[in-house]
C-alpha positions as CSV (number, residue, x, y, z in Angstrom):
1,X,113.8,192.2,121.8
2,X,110.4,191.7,120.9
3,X,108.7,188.9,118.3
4,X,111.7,187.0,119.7
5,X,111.1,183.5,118.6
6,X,112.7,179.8,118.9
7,X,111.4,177.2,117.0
8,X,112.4,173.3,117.7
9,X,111.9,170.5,115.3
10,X,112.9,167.2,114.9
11,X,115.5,166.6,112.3
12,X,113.2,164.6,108.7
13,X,116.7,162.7,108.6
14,X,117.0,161.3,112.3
15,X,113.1,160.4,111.8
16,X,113.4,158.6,108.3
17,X,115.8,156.4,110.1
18,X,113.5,155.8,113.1
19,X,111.3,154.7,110.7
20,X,113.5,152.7,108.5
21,X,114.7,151.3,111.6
22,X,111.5,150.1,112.6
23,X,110.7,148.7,109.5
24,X,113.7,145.9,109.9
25,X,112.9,145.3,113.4
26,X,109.6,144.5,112.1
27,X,110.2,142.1,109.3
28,X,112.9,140.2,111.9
29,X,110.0,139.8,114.6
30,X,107.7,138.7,111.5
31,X,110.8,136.2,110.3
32,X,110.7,134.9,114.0
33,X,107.2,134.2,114.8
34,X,107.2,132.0,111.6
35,X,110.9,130.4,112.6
36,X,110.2,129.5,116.2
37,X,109.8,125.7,116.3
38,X,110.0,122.8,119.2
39,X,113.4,121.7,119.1
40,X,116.6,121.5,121.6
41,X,116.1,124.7,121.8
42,X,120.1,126.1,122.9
43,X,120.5,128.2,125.2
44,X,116.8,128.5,125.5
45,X,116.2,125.2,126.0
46,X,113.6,125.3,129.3
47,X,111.2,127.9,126.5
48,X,111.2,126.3,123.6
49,X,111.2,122.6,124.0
50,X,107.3,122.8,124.5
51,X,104.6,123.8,122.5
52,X,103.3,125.9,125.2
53,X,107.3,128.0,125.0
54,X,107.0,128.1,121.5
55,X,103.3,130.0,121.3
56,X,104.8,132.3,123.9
57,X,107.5,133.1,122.0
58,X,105.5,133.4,119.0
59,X,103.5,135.9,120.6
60,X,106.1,137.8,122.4
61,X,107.2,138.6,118.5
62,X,104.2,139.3,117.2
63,X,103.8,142.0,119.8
64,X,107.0,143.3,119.3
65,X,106.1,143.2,115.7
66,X,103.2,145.0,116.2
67,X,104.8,147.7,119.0
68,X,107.2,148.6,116.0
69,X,104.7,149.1,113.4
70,X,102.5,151.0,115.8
71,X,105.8,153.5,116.5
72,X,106.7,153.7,112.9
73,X,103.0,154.7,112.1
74,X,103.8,157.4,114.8
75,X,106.8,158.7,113.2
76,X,105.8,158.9,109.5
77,X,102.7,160.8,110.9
78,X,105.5,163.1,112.4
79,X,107.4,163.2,109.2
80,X,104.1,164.2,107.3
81,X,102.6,166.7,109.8
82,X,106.0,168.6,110.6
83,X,105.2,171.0,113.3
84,X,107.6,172.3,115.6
85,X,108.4,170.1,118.6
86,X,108.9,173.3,120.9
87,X,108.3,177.1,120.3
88,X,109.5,179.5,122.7
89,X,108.2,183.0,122.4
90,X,107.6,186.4,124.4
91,X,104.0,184.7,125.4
92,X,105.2,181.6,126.6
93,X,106.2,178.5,125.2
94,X,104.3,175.4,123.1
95,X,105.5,172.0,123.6
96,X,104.8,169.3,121.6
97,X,107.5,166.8,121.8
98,X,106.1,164.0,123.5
99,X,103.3,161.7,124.8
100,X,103.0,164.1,128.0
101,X,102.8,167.4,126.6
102,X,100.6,169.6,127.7
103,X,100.9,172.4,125.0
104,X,100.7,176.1,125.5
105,X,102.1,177.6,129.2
106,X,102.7,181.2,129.7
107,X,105.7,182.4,131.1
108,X,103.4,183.5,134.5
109,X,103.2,180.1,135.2
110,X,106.7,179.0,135.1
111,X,108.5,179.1,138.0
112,X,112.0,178.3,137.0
113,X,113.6,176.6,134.1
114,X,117.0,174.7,134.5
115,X,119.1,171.6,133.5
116,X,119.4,168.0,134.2
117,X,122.0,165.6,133.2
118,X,120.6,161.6,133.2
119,X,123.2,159.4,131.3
120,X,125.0,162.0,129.4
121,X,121.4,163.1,128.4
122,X,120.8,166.7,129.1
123,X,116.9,167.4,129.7
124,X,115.6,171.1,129.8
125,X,112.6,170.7,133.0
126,X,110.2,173.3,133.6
127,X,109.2,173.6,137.0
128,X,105.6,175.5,137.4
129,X,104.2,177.2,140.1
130,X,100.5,174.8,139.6
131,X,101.6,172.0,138.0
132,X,97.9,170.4,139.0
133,X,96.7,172.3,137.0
134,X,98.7,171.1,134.0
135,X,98.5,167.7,135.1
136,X,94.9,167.4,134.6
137,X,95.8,168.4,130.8
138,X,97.1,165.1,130.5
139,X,95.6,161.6,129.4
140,X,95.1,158.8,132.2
141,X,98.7,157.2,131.7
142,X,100.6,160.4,130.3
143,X,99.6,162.0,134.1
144,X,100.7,159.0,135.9
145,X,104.4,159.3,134.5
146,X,104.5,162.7,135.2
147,X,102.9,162.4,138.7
148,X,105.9,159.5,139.4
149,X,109.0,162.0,137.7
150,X,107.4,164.4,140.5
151,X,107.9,161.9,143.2
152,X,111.7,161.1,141.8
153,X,112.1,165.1,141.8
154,X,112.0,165.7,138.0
155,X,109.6,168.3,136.8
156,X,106.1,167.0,134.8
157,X,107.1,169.3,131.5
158,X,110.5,168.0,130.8
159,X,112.1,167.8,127.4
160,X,115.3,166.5,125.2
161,X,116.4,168.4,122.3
162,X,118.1,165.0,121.0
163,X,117.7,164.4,117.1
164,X,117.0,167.9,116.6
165,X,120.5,169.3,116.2
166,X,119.7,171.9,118.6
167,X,122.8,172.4,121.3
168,X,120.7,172.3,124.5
169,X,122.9,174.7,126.6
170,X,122.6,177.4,124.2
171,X,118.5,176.8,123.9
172,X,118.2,176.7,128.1
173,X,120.2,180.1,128.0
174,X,118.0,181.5,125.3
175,X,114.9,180.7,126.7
176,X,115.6,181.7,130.1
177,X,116.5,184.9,128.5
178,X,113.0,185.1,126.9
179,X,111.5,183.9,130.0
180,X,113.1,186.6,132.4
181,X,112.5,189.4,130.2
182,X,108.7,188.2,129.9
183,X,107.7,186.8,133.1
């Protein structure tokens, strides 16, 4: 079938609650850096009896604080910029739906494409016949996860269809379909 084409994207409606989400988390860890005070302290009483527990905790919420506004900023940029997460076509396929992708990869360099189950979390991996050479794609950090999912035996292109609404059995049996009638 040619001009055969799948196209991924995240749900607007699971990432409007990401970011609502976020933005609860972060007026709690705001609420808490001002309401942490030297006192009996509960449970917690060996971190914030002292001034010295108290800053600590202060500034373990304002990071959080600041972790949450940082990922919301990430996911309203998402929401604005829609593009697909993954697009699957007779030339390859594009991914885009996370810190580590690496974009573009023809179907020449794929060398099989299968299923893993982690926690009732299915994840489609991509195992490539250079995967150096998509490796050195990656930013600094990006590269060292995917150099360490290599060493636990997961694949460095690896992907979740979760909060797209996309059933992941039927998308690995249509891309390998692509695939083998493209490779």
């Amino acid at each position: 079938m040619e001009n055969e084409k799948i196209v991924v994207s995240q749900k607007k409606s699971t990432l409007v609650i990401c970011i609502i989400s976020l933005f609860f988390a972060c007026i709690v860890m705001i609420f808490m850096i001002f309401n942490v005070e030297v006192g009996d302290g509960g449970r917690m009483k060996w971190l914030l009896s002292t001034p010295f527990g108290v800053a600590v905790a202060k500034v373990f919420f304002a990071v959080c604080a600041v972790l949450c506004v940082y990922s919301a900023v990430i996911f309203i940029k998402r929401l604005i910029n829609y593009k697909p997460l993954i697009v699957v076509d007779e030339s390859g396929f594009t991914d885009s739906s996370n810190a580590n992708s690496v974009g573009f990869v023809p179907w020449r360099d794929v060398k099989r494409i299968y299923m893993v189950t982690m926690k009732h979390n299915k994840l489609i991996q991509v195992e490539l016949e250079y995967p150096e050479e998509y490796l050195n794609r990656m930013g600094g950090l990006a590269r060292k996860a995917a150099e360490l999912n290599m060493k636990l035996g997961y694949q460095p292109i690896s992907f979740s269809l979760n909060g797209t609404g996309k059933n992941p059995d039927k998308f690995l049996a249509d891309m390998i379909s692509i695939w083998e009638r493209n490779k």
